[in-house]
Amino acid sequence: GAVVSQHPSRVICKSGTSVKIECRSLDFQATTMFWYRQFPKQSLMLMATSNEGSKATYEQGVEKDKFLINHASLTLSTLTVTSAHPEDSSFYICSASRGGWNTEAFFGQGTRLTVV
Amino acid sequence: AQRVTQPEKLLSVFKGAPVELKCNYSYSGSPELFWYVQYSRQRLQLLLRHISRESIKGFTADLNKGETSFHLKKPFAQEEDSAMYYCAPRLFGNEKLTFGTGTRLTIIP
C-alpha cells in the first residue's frame, strides 16, 4: 500500500519562532498533497491544496503568509508555520494522492504542534 | 455550500448488535462519498467508497440520492470496530475531500 510519512510527529516551539513540518510520499509520486488542521475533538479542516511545482491553493480564512506551503518535488510537501503563537497549537495532518479523479487519498500520521 | 453532517458525535453499541453511523450531505452536483476510519493511535485510512459498492470489514454503505445520505452499517458489531469514523464527500473530478465532524463508535463487550 501507499505510505505517507510526516515529520516530526511532535514538536514544541517557542512563541514567535517558525516550525516546518514535512510530508513525504514514500512509495509513490504525489501530484497533489493536502494539509489539514484538526482541533481537539473536532473534524479535519482543510487548510490548503498543494500541487507539485505550483503555488498552493488556500482555503478561505487560512492565512497564506502564516502557513507557508512548498511542494518542491513529487514526494515532498512542507508546511511552515511562521511566527507561531499559542493559538497555532494543533494537530496538522497531510494527505497525498497520485492524482486523478478516481484516486485514493493516503494520510500521514499527523504532527502535534505545541507553541509555548 | 458543500456540507456534510454526522449527527452523532458519540455512539455506543453492544458487541454483536447492529451498527449504523449516519451521514447526510448537501452538495451541488453529484459527489462521490467515502467513509474514513481512525483507530486508536493510528492514522486516518479509507474504509470504503460508494462507487466500489463493496463490503469492508463487514461494513457497507449505500448512497441514497433522494435522502442525500450515505449511512454506514454493519449487522454485527465487533470490539475492534471501536474507532472514529468520518464521512467525506468530494465532487467527481475534484480531489478535495470535505470531512464530517466524525462519530466516535465504542463497542461495549
JSON list of C-alpha atoms in Angstrom, two decimals:
[
{"chain": "A", "resi": 1, "resn": "GLY", "atom": "CA", "xyz": [0.00, 0.00, 0.00]},
{"chain": "A", "resi": 2, "resn": "ALA", "atom": "CA", "xyz": [0.93, 3.63, -0.31]},
{"chain": "A", "resi": 3, "resn": "VAL", "atom": "CA", "xyz": [2.64, 5.25, 2.66]},
{"chain": "A", "resi": 4, "resn": "VAL", "atom": "CA", "xyz": [2.69, 8.89, 3.63]},
{"chain": "A", "resi": 5, "resn": "SER", "atom": "CA", "xyz": [5.09, 9.95, 6.34]},
{"chain": "A", "resi": 6, "resn": "GLN", "atom": "CA", "xyz": [5.05, 13.16, 8.35]},
{"chain": "A", "resi": 7, "resn": "HIS", "atom": "CA", "xyz": [7.95, 14.53, 10.30]},
{"chain": "A", "resi": 8, "resn": "PRO", "atom": "CA", "xyz": [8.15, 15.42, 13.09]},
{"chain": "A", "resi": 9, "resn": "SER", "atom": "CA", "xyz": [5.28, 13.66, 14.82]},
{"chain": "A", "resi": 10, "resn": "ARG", "atom": "CA", "xyz": [5.52, 16.05, 17.75]},
{"chain": "A", "resi": 11, "resn": "VAL", "atom": "CA", "xyz": [7.10, 19.46, 18.08]},
{"chain": "A", "resi": 12, "resn": "ILE", "atom": "CA", "xyz": [7.19, 22.08, 20.78]},
{"chain": "A", "resi": 13, "resn": "CYS", "atom": "CA", "xyz": [8.35, 25.54, 19.88]},
{"chain": "A", "resi": 14, "resn": "LYS", "atom": "CA", "xyz": [8.57, 28.95, 21.44]},
{"chain": "A", "resi": 15, "resn": "SER", "atom": "CA", "xyz": [6.13, 31.67, 20.53]},
{"chain": "A", "resi": 16, "resn": "GLY", "atom": "CA", "xyz": [7.48, 33.76, 17.66]},
{"chain": "A", "resi": 17, "resn": "THR", "atom": "CA", "xyz": [9.57, 31.05, 16.07]},
{"chain": "A", "resi": 18, "resn": "SER", "atom": "CA", "xyz": [8.83, 29.16, 12.85]},
{"chain": "A", "resi": 19, "resn": "VAL", "atom": "CA", "xyz": [8.26, 25.45, 12.53]},
{"chain": "A", "resi": 20, "resn": "LYS", "atom": "CA", "xyz": [8.50, 23.29, 9.44]},
{"chain": "A", "resi": 21, "resn": "ILE", "atom": "CA", "xyz": [6.52, 20.09, 9.00]},
{"chain": "A", "resi": 22, "resn": "GLU", "atom": "CA", "xyz": [7.38, 17.66, 6.23]},
{"chain": "A", "resi": 23, "resn": "CYS", "atom": "CA", "xyz": [5.04, 15.34, 4.37]},
{"chain": "A", "resi": 24, "resn": "ARG", "atom": "CA", "xyz": [6.56, 12.64, 2.21]},
{"chain": "A", "resi": 25, "resn": "SER", "atom": "CA", "xyz": [5.02, 10.03, -0.04]},
{"chain": "A", "resi": 26, "resn": "LEU", "atom": "CA", "xyz": [7.38, 7.10, 0.41]},
{"chain": "A", "resi": 27, "resn": "ASP", "atom": "CA", "xyz": [6.45, 4.75, -2.38]},
{"chain": "A", "resi": 28, "resn": "PHE", "atom": "CA", "xyz": [4.54, 6.78, -4.91]},
{"chain": "A", "resi": 29, "resn": "GLN", "atom": "CA", "xyz": [4.61, 10.13, -6.61]},
{"chain": "A", "resi": 30, "resn": "ALA", "atom": "CA", "xyz": [2.07, 12.56, -5.28]},
{"chain": "A", "resi": 31, "resn": "THR", "atom": "CA", "xyz": [0.98, 15.22, -7.69]},
{"chain": "A", "resi": 32, "resn": "THR", "atom": "CA", "xyz": [-1.33, 16.64, -5.06]},
{"chain": "A", "resi": 33, "resn": "MET", "atom": "CA", "xyz": [-0.98, 16.92, -1.32]},
{"chain": "A", "resi": 34, "resn": "PHE", "atom": "CA", "xyz": [-3.42, 18.36, 1.16]},
{"chain": "A", "resi": 35, "resn": "TRP", "atom": "CA", "xyz": [-2.83, 19.95, 4.54]},
{"chain": "A", "resi": 36, "resn": "TYR", "atom": "CA", "xyz": [-5.42, 19.72, 7.28]},
{"chain": "A", "resi": 37, "resn": "ARG", "atom": "CA", "xyz": [-5.72, 21.07, 10.77]},
{"chain": "A", "resi": 38, "resn": "GLN", "atom": "CA", "xyz": [-7.58, 19.24, 13.49]},
{"chain": "A", "resi": 39, "resn": "PHE", "atom": "CA", "xyz": [-8.63, 20.82, 16.77]},
{"chain": "A", "resi": 40, "resn": "PRO", "atom": "CA", "xyz": [-9.30, 18.60, 19.78]},
{"chain": "A", "resi": 41, "resn": "LYS", "atom": "CA", "xyz": [-12.45, 16.55, 19.38]},
{"chain": "A", "resi": 42, "resn": "GLN", "atom": "CA", "xyz": [-13.20, 18.23, 16.06]},
{"chain": "A", "resi": 43, "resn": "SER", "atom": "CA", "xyz": [-13.06, 17.26, 12.44]},
{"chain": "A", "resi": 44, "resn": "LEU", "atom": "CA", "xyz": [-10.30, 17.81, 9.92]},
{"chain": "A", "resi": 45, "resn": "MET", "atom": "CA", "xyz": [-10.35, 21.27, 8.40]},
{"chain": "A", "resi": 46, "resn": "LEU", "atom": "CA", "xyz": [-8.72, 21.58, 5.01]},
{"chain": "A", "resi": 47, "resn": "MET", "atom": "CA", "xyz": [-6.14, 24.36, 5.01]},
{"chain": "A", "resi": 48, "resn": "ALA", "atom": "CA", "xyz": [-4.69, 24.16, 1.53]},
{"chain": "A", "resi": 49, "resn": "THR", "atom": "CA", "xyz": [-4.10, 22.08, -1.55]},
{"chain": "A", "resi": 50, "resn": "SER", "atom": "CA", "xyz": [-0.51, 21.72, -2.61]},
{"chain": "A", "resi": 51, "resn": "ASN", "atom": "CA", "xyz": [0.36, 20.93, -6.23]},
{"chain": "A", "resi": 52, "resn": "GLU", "atom": "CA", "xyz": [3.86, 19.99, -7.26]},
{"chain": "A", "resi": 53, "resn": "GLY", "atom": "CA", "xyz": [5.66, 22.85, -8.94]},
{"chain": "A", "resi": 54, "resn": "SER", "atom": "CA", "xyz": [2.97, 25.44, -8.43]},
{"chain": "A", "resi": 55, "resn": "LYS", "atom": "CA", "xyz": [1.59, 27.66, -5.70]},
{"chain": "A", "resi": 56, "resn": "ALA", "atom": "CA", "xyz": [-0.65, 26.17, -3.10]},
{"chain": "A", "resi": 57, "resn": "THR", "atom": "CA", "xyz": [-4.35, 26.91, -3.10]},
{"chain": "A", "resi": 58, "resn": "TYR", "atom": "CA", "xyz": [-5.53, 28.06, 0.31]},
{"chain": "A", "resi": 59, "resn": "GLU", "atom": "CA", "xyz": [-8.98, 27.66, 1.75]},
{"chain": "A", "resi": 60, "resn": "GLN", "atom": "CA", "xyz": [-10.93, 30.70, 2.77]},
{"chain": "A", "resi": 61, "resn": "GLY", "atom": "CA", "xyz": [-9.79, 32.10, 6.08]},
{"chain": "A", "resi": 62, "resn": "VAL", "atom": "CA", "xyz": [-6.37, 30.46, 6.04]},
{"chain": "A", "resi": 63, "resn": "GLU", "atom": "CA", "xyz": [-3.50, 32.95, 6.08]},
{"chain": "A", "resi": 64, "resn": "LYS", "atom": "CA", "xyz": [-1.07, 32.08, 3.31]},
{"chain": "A", "resi": 65, "resn": "ASP", "atom": "CA", "xyz": [1.68, 34.18, 4.84]},
{"chain": "A", "resi": 66, "resn": "LYS", "atom": "CA", "xyz": [1.24, 32.41, 8.13]},
{"chain": "A", "resi": 67, "resn": "PHE", "atom": "CA", "xyz": [1.14, 28.88, 6.77]},
{"chain": "A", "resi": 68, "resn": "LEU", "atom": "CA", "xyz": [3.71, 28.60, 4.00]},
{"chain": "A", "resi": 69, "resn": "ILE", "atom": "CA", "xyz": [3.38, 25.55, 1.81]},
{"chain": "A", "resi": 70, "resn": "ASN", "atom": "CA", "xyz": [6.01, 24.30, -0.58]},
{"chain": "A", "resi": 71, "resn": "HIS", "atom": "CA", "xyz": [5.66, 21.27, -2.87]},
{"chain": "A", "resi": 72, "resn": "ALA", "atom": "CA", "xyz": [9.06, 21.17, -4.46]},
{"chain": "A", "resi": 73, "resn": "SER", "atom": "CA", "xyz": [9.02, 17.56, -5.61]},
{"chain": "A", "resi": 74, "resn": "LEU", "atom": "CA", "xyz": [6.56, 14.79, -6.33]},
{"chain": "A", "resi": 75, "resn": "THR", "atom": "CA", "xyz": [7.32, 13.17, -2.98]},
{"chain": "A", "resi": 76, "resn": "LEU", "atom": "CA", "xyz": [7.67, 16.09, -0.60]},
{"chain": "A", "resi": 77, "resn": "SER", "atom": "CA", "xyz": [5.49, 18.94, 0.62]},
{"chain": "A", "resi": 78, "resn": "THR", "atom": "CA", "xyz": [6.32, 21.15, 3.57]},
{"chain": "A", "resi": 79, "resn": "LEU", "atom": "CA", "xyz": [4.16, 23.30, 5.80]},
{"chain": "A", "resi": 80, "resn": "THR", "atom": "CA", "xyz": [5.92, 26.08, 7.66]},
{"chain": "A", "resi": 81, "resn": "VAL", "atom": "CA", "xyz": [4.08, 27.79, 10.48]},
{"chain": "A", "resi": 82, "resn": "THR", "atom": "CA", "xyz": [5.68, 31.20, 10.65]},
{"chain": "A", "resi": 83, "resn": "SER", "atom": "CA", "xyz": [5.90, 33.30, 13.80]},
{"chain": "A", "resi": 84, "resn": "ALA", "atom": "CA", "xyz": [3.98, 30.69, 15.69]},
{"chain": "A", "resi": 85, "resn": "HIS", "atom": "CA", "xyz": [1.64, 31.65, 18.51]},
{"chain": "A", "resi": 86, "resn": "PRO", "atom": "CA", "xyz": [-0.11, 29.50, 21.11]},
{"chain": "A", "resi": 87, "resn": "GLU", "atom": "CA", "xyz": [-3.33, 29.61, 19.08]},
{"chain": "A", "resi": 88, "resn": "ASP", "atom": "CA", "xyz": [-1.48, 27.79, 16.29]},
{"chain": "A", "resi": 89, "resn": "SER", "atom": "CA", "xyz": [-1.12, 24.78, 18.56]},
{"chain": "A", "resi": 90, "resn": "SER", "atom": "CA", "xyz": [-2.97, 21.98, 16.86]},
{"chain": "A", "resi": 91, "resn": "PHE", "atom": "CA", "xyz": [-2.74, 18.65, 15.10]},
{"chain": "A", "resi": 92, "resn": "TYR", "atom": "CA", "xyz": [-1.65, 19.04, 11.49]},
{"chain": "A", "resi": 93, "resn": "ILE", "atom": "CA", "xyz": [-2.28, 16.23, 9.02]},
{"chain": "A", "resi": 94, "resn": "CYS", "atom": "CA", "xyz": [-1.24, 15.85, 5.42]},
{"chain": "A", "resi": 95, "resn": "SER", "atom": "CA", "xyz": [-2.61, 13.58, 2.76]},
{"chain": "A", "resi": 96, "resn": "ALA", "atom": "CA", "xyz": [-1.28, 12.69, -0.64]},
{"chain": "A", "resi": 97, "resn": "SER", "atom": "CA", "xyz": [-2.74, 11.18, -3.78]},
{"chain": "A", "resi": 98, "resn": "ARG", "atom": "CA", "xyz": [-1.36, 10.01, -7.06]},
{"chain": "A", "resi": 99, "resn": "GLY", "atom": "CA", "xyz": [-3.64, 12.40, -8.87]},
{"chain": "A", "resi": 100, "resn": "GLY", "atom": "CA", "xyz": [-6.74, 11.98, -10.94]},
{"chain": "A", "resi": 101, "resn": "TRP", "atom": "CA", "xyz": [-10.37, 11.97, -10.00]},
{"chain": "A", "resi": 102, "resn": "ASN", "atom": "CA", "xyz": [-10.56, 8.30, -9.09]},
{"chain": "A", "resi": 103, "resn": "THR", "atom": "CA", "xyz": [-7.61, 8.23, -6.77]},
{"chain": "A", "resi": 104, "resn": "GLU", "atom": "CA", "xyz": [-7.47, 7.44, -3.08]},
{"chain": "A", "resi": 105, "resn": "ALA", "atom": "CA", "xyz": [-6.01, 9.85, -0.55]},
{"chain": "A", "resi": 106, "resn": "PHE", "atom": "CA", "xyz": [-3.41, 8.45, 1.85]},
{"chain": "A", "resi": 107, "resn": "PHE", "atom": "CA", "xyz": [-2.85, 10.16, 5.16]},
{"chain": "A", "resi": 108, "resn": "GLY", "atom": "CA", "xyz": [0.19, 10.91, 7.24]},
{"chain": "A", "resi": 109, "resn": "GLN", "atom": "CA", "xyz": [0.26, 10.13, 10.92]},
{"chain": "A", "resi": 110, "resn": "GLY", "atom": "CA", "xyz": [-0.07, 13.78, 11.84]},
{"chain": "A", "resi": 111, "resn": "THR", "atom": "CA", "xyz": [2.09, 16.31, 13.67]},
{"chain": "A", "resi": 112, "resn": "ARG", "atom": "CA", "xyz": [1.20, 17.63, 17.10]},
{"chain": "A", "resi": 113, "resn": "LEU", "atom": "CA", "xyz": [2.39, 21.23, 17.33]},
{"chain": "A", "resi": 114, "resn": "THR", "atom": "CA", "xyz": [2.53, 22.91, 20.71]},
{"chain": "A", "resi": 115, "resn": "VAL", "atom": "CA", "xyz": [3.54, 26.56, 20.87]},
{"chain": "A", "resi": 116, "resn": "VAL", "atom": "CA", "xyz": [4.60, 27.76, 24.30]},
{"chain": "B", "resi": 1, "resn": "ALA", "atom": "CA", "xyz": [-22.42, 25.45, 0.12]},
{"chain": "B", "resi": 2, "resn": "GLN", "atom": "CA", "xyz": [-20.94, 21.98, 0.45]},
{"chain": "B", "resi": 3, "resn": "ARG", "atom": "CA", "xyz": [-21.84, 20.43, 3.76]},
{"chain": "B", "resi": 4, "resn": "VAL", "atom": "CA", "xyz": [-21.68, 17.05, 5.39]},
{"chain": "B", "resi": 5, "resn": "THR", "atom": "CA", "xyz": [-23.41, 16.20, 8.65]},
{"chain": "B", "resi": 6, "resn": "GLN", "atom": "CA", "xyz": [-22.77, 13.37, 11.04]},
{"chain": "B", "resi": 7, "resn": "PRO", "atom": "CA", "xyz": [-25.43, 13.89, 13.70]},
{"chain": "B", "resi": 8, "resn": "GLU", "atom": "CA", "xyz": [-23.97, 11.56, 16.33]},
{"chain": "B", "resi": 9, "resn": "LYS", "atom": "CA", "xyz": [-20.70, 12.59, 17.94]},
{"chain": "B", "resi": 10, "resn": "LEU", "atom": "CA", "xyz": [-20.70, 9.51, 20.14]},
{"chain": "B", "resi": 11, "resn": "LEU", "atom": "CA", "xyz": [-22.28, 6.13, 19.58]},
{"chain": "B", "resi": 12, "resn": "SER", "atom": "CA", "xyz": [-22.06, 3.14, 21.88]},
{"chain": "B", "resi": 13, "resn": "VAL", "atom": "CA", "xyz": [-23.24, -0.26, 20.75]},
{"chain": "B", "resi": 14, "resn": "PHE", "atom": "CA", "xyz": [-23.06, -3.67, 22.36]},
{"chain": "B", "resi": 15, "resn": "LYS", "atom": "CA", "xyz": [-20.90, -6.31, 20.72]},
{"chain": "B", "resi": 16, "resn": "GLY", "atom": "CA", "xyz": [-22.95, -8.34, 18.30]},
{"chain": "B", "resi": 17, "resn": "ALA", "atom": "CA", "xyz": [-25.58, -5.64, 17.87]},
{"chain": "B", "resi": 18, "resn": "PRO", "atom": "CA", "xyz": [-26.16, -3.83, 14.57]},
{"chain": "B", "resi": 19, "resn": "VAL", "atom": "CA", "xyz": [-24.39, -0.54, 13.94]},
{"chain": "B", "resi": 20, "resn": "GLU", "atom": "CA", "xyz": [-25.49, 2.42, 11.86]},
{"chain": "B", "resi": 21, "resn": "LEU", "atom": "CA", "xyz": [-23.47, 5.62, 11.60]},
{"chain": "B", "resi": 22, "resn": "LYS", "atom": "CA", "xyz": [-25.40, 8.37, 9.90]},
{"chain": "B", "resi": 23, "resn": "CYS", "atom": "CA", "xyz": [-24.13, 10.76, 7.26]},
{"chain": "B", "resi": 24, "resn": "ASN", "atom": "CA", "xyz": [-26.10, 13.35, 5.35]},
{"chain": "B", "resi": 25, "resn": "TYR", "atom": "CA", "xyz": [-24.66, 15.63, 2.76]},
{"chain": "B", "resi": 26, "resn": "SER", "atom": "CA", "xyz": [-25.61, 18.80, 0.95]},
{"chain": "B", "resi": 27, "resn": "TYR", "atom": "CA", "xyz": [-23.66, 19.23, -2.23]},
{"chain": "B", "resi": 28, "resn": "SER", "atom": "CA", "xyz": [-24.11, 20.99, -5.52]},
{"chain": "B", "resi": 29, "resn": "GLY", "atom": "CA", "xyz": [-23.51, 18.44, -8.21]},
{"chain": "B", "resi": 30, "resn": "SER", "atom": "CA", "xyz": [-23.03, 14.73, -7.70]},
{"chain": "B", "resi": 31, "resn": "PRO", "atom": "CA", "xyz": [-20.48, 13.92, -5.06]},
{"chain": "B", "resi": 32, "resn": "GLU", "atom": "CA", "xyz": [-18.51, 10.79, -4.54]},
{"chain": "B", "resi": 33, "resn": "LEU", "atom": "CA", "xyz": [-18.84, 9.56, -0.96]},
{"chain": "B", "resi": 34, "resn": "PHE", "atom": "CA", "xyz": [-16.25, 7.98, 1.30]},
{"chain": "B", "resi": 35, "resn": "TRP", "atom": "CA", "xyz": [-16.03, 6.67, 4.82]},
{"chain": "B", "resi": 36, "resn": "TYR", "atom": "CA", "xyz": [-12.70, 7.04, 6.58]},
{"chain": "B", "resi": 37, "resn": "VAL", "atom": "CA", "xyz": [-11.79, 5.40, 9.88]},
{"chain": "B", "resi": 38, "resn": "GLN", "atom": "CA", "xyz": [-9.22, 6.25, 12.51]},
{"chain": "B", "resi": 39, "resn": "TYR", "atom": "CA", "xyz": [-8.39, 3.54, 15.03]},
{"chain": "B", "resi": 40, "resn": "SER", "atom": "CA", "xyz": [-6.74, 4.47, 18.31]},
{"chain": "B", "resi": 41, "resn": "ARG", "atom": "CA", "xyz": [-3.21, 5.81, 17.77]},
{"chain": "B", "resi": 42, "resn": "GLN", "atom": "CA", "xyz": [-3.37, 5.14, 14.04]},
{"chain": "B", "resi": 43, "resn": "ARG", "atom": "CA", "xyz": [-3.64, 7.37, 11.02]},
{"chain": "B", "resi": 44, "resn": "LEU", "atom": "CA", "xyz": [-6.77, 8.04, 9.07]},
{"chain": "B", "resi": 45, "resn": "GLN", "atom": "CA", "xyz": [-7.47, 5.38, 6.48]},
{"chain": "B", "resi": 46, "resn": "LEU", "atom": "CA", "xyz": [-10.05, 4.72, 3.83]},
{"chain": "B", "resi": 47, "resn": "LEU", "atom": "CA", "xyz": [-12.77, 2.30, 4.86]},
{"chain": "B", "resi": 48, "resn": "LEU", "atom": "CA", "xyz": [-14.96, 2.30, 1.79]},
{"chain": "B", "resi": 49, "resn": "ARG", "atom": "CA", "xyz": [-16.20, 4.39, -1.12]},
{"chain": "B", "resi": 50, "resn": "HIS", "atom": "CA", "xyz": [-19.64, 4.32, -2.61]},
{"chain": "B", "resi": 51, "resn": "ILE", "atom": "CA", "xyz": [-18.58, 3.67, -6.20]},
{"chain": "B", "resi": 52, "resn": "SER", "atom": "CA", "xyz": [-16.90, 0.43, -5.18]},
{"chain": "B", "resi": 53, "resn": "ARG", "atom": "CA", "xyz": [-20.11, -0.96, -3.71]},
{"chain": "B", "resi": 54, "resn": "GLU", "atom": "CA", "xyz": [-18.12, -3.39, -1.63]},
{"chain": "B", "resi": 55, "resn": "SER", "atom": "CA", "xyz": [-18.16, -4.56, 1.96]},
{"chain": "B", "resi": 56, "resn": "ILE", "atom": "CA", "xyz": [-15.06, -3.85, 4.02]},
{"chain": "B", "resi": 57, "resn": "LYS", "atom": "CA", "xyz": [-14.66, -5.42, 7.47]},
{"chain": "B", "resi": 58, "resn": "GLY", "atom": "CA", "xyz": [-18.36, -6.21, 7.32]},
{"chain": "B", "resi": 59, "resn": "PHE", "atom": "CA", "xyz": [-19.32, -2.57, 6.76]},
{"chain": "B", "resi": 60, "resn": "THR", "atom": "CA", "xyz": [-21.48, -1.40, 3.89]},
{"chain": "B", "resi": 61, "resn": "ALA", "atom": "CA", "xyz": [-22.80, 2.00, 2.90]},
{"chain": "B", "resi": 62, "resn": "ASP", "atom": "CA", "xyz": [-25.46, 2.80, 0.35]},
{"chain": "B", "resi": 63, "resn": "LEU", "atom": "CA", "xyz": [-25.73, 6.15, -1.33]},
{"chain": "B", "resi": 64, "resn": "ASN", "atom": "CA", "xyz": [-29.32, 7.39, -1.16]},
{"chain": "B", "resi": 65, "resn": "LYS", "atom": "CA", "xyz": [-29.53, 10.33, -3.51]},
{"chain": "B", "resi": 66, "resn": "GLY", "atom": "CA", "xyz": [-33.15, 11.03, -2.62]},
{"chain": "B", "resi": 67, "resn": "GLU", "atom": "CA", "xyz": [-32.33, 11.44, 1.05]},
{"chain": "B", "resi": 68, "resn": "THR", "atom": "CA", "xyz": [-28.78, 12.67, 0.34]},
{"chain": "B", "resi": 69, "resn": "SER", "atom": "CA", "xyz": [-27.48, 10.15, 2.82]},
{"chain": "B", "resi": 70, "resn": "PHE", "atom": "CA", "xyz": [-24.61, 7.70, 2.98]},
{"chain": "B", "resi": 71, "resn": "HIS", "atom": "CA", "xyz": [-25.10, 5.82, 6.22]},
{"chain": "B", "resi": 72, "resn": "LEU", "atom": "CA", "xyz": [-22.52, 3.25, 7.30]},
{"chain": "B", "resi": 73, "resn": "LYS", "atom": "CA", "xyz": [-23.88, -0.06, 8.53]},
{"chain": "B", "resi": 74, "resn": "LYS", "atom": "CA", "xyz": [-22.69, -3.32, 9.99]},
{"chain": "B", "resi": 75, "resn": "PRO", "atom": "CA", "xyz": [-25.04, -6.10, 11.09]},
{"chain": "B", "resi": 76, "resn": "PHE", "atom": "CA", "xyz": [-22.94, -7.39, 14.00]},
{"chain": "B", "resi": 77, "resn": "ALA", "atom": "CA", "xyz": [-20.54, -5.06, 15.78]},
{"chain": "B", "resi": 78, "resn": "GLN", "atom": "CA", "xyz": [-17.14, -6.31, 16.92]},
{"chain": "B", "resi": 79, "resn": "GLU", "atom": "CA", "xyz": [-14.89, -4.85, 19.59]},
{"chain": "B", "resi": 80, "resn": "GLU", "atom": "CA", "xyz": [-12.23, -3.96, 17.02]},
{"chain": "B", "resi": 81, "resn": "ASP", "atom": "CA", "xyz": [-14.74, -1.67, 15.32]},
{"chain": "B", "resi": 82, "resn": "SER", "atom": "CA", "xyz": [-14.27, 0.89, 18.09]},
{"chain": "B", "resi": 83, "resn": "ALA", "atom": "CA", "xyz": [-12.82, 3.93, 16.31]},
{"chain": "B", "resi": 84, "resn": "MET", "atom": "CA", "xyz": [-13.53, 7.37, 14.97]},
{"chain": "B", "resi": 85, "resn": "TYR", "atom": "CA", "xyz": [-15.47, 7.37, 11.70]},
{"chain": "B", "resi": 86, "resn": "TYR", "atom": "CA", "xyz": [-15.61, 10.23, 9.23]},
{"chain": "B", "resi": 87, "resn": "CYS", "atom": "CA", "xyz": [-17.92, 10.63, 6.29]},
{"chain": "B", "resi": 88, "resn": "ALA", "atom": "CA", "xyz": [-16.25, 12.53, 3.46]},
{"chain": "B", "resi": 89, "resn": "PRO", "atom": "CA", "xyz": [-17.78, 13.60, 0.17]},
{"chain": "B", "resi": 90, "resn": "ARG", "atom": "CA", "xyz": [-15.94, 15.03, -2.75]},
{"chain": "B", "resi": 91, "resn": "LEU", "atom": "CA", "xyz": [-17.05, 16.22, -6.15]},
{"chain": "B", "resi": 92, "resn": "PHE", "atom": "CA", "xyz": [-16.29, 14.00, -9.13]},
{"chain": "B", "resi": 93, "resn": "GLY", "atom": "CA", "xyz": [-13.26, 15.34, -10.90]},
{"chain": "B", "resi": 94, "resn": "ASN", "atom": "CA", "xyz": [-12.01, 17.08, -7.77]},
{"chain": "B", "resi": 95, "resn": "GLU", "atom": "CA", "xyz": [-9.58, 15.54, -5.31]},
{"chain": "B", "resi": 96, "resn": "LYS", "atom": "CA", "xyz": [-10.61, 17.75, -2.41]},
{"chain": "B", "resi": 97, "resn": "LEU", "atom": "CA", "xyz": [-12.33, 15.91, 0.43]},
{"chain": "B", "resi": 98, "resn": "THR", "atom": "CA", "xyz": [-14.69, 17.54, 2.93]},
{"chain": "B", "resi": 99, "resn": "PHE", "atom": "CA", "xyz": [-14.85, 15.78, 6.28]},
{"chain": "B", "resi": 100, "resn": "GLY", "atom": "CA", "xyz": [-17.83, 15.47, 8.54]},
{"chain": "B", "resi": 101, "resn": "THR", "atom": "CA", "xyz": [-17.47, 16.09, 12.25]},
{"chain": "B", "resi": 102, "resn": "GLY", "atom": "CA", "xyz": [-16.96, 12.41, 12.89]},
{"chain": "B", "resi": 103, "resn": "THR", "atom": "CA", "xyz": [-18.63, 9.80, 15.07]},
{"chain": "B", "resi": 104, "resn": "ARG", "atom": "CA", "xyz": [-16.76, 8.03, 17.82]},
{"chain": "B", "resi": 105, "resn": "LEU", "atom": "CA", "xyz": [-18.02, 4.48, 17.89]},
{"chain": "B", "resi": 106, "resn": "THR", "atom": "CA", "xyz": [-17.50, 2.46, 21.03]},
{"chain": "B", "resi": 107, "resn": "ILE", "atom": "CA", "xyz": [-18.32, -1.22, 21.08]},
{"chain": "B", "resi": 108, "resn": "ILE", "atom": "CA", "xyz": [-19.27, -2.46, 24.54]},
{"chain": "B", "resi": 109, "resn": "PRO", "atom": "CA", "xyz": [-18.04, -6.00, 25.24]}
]
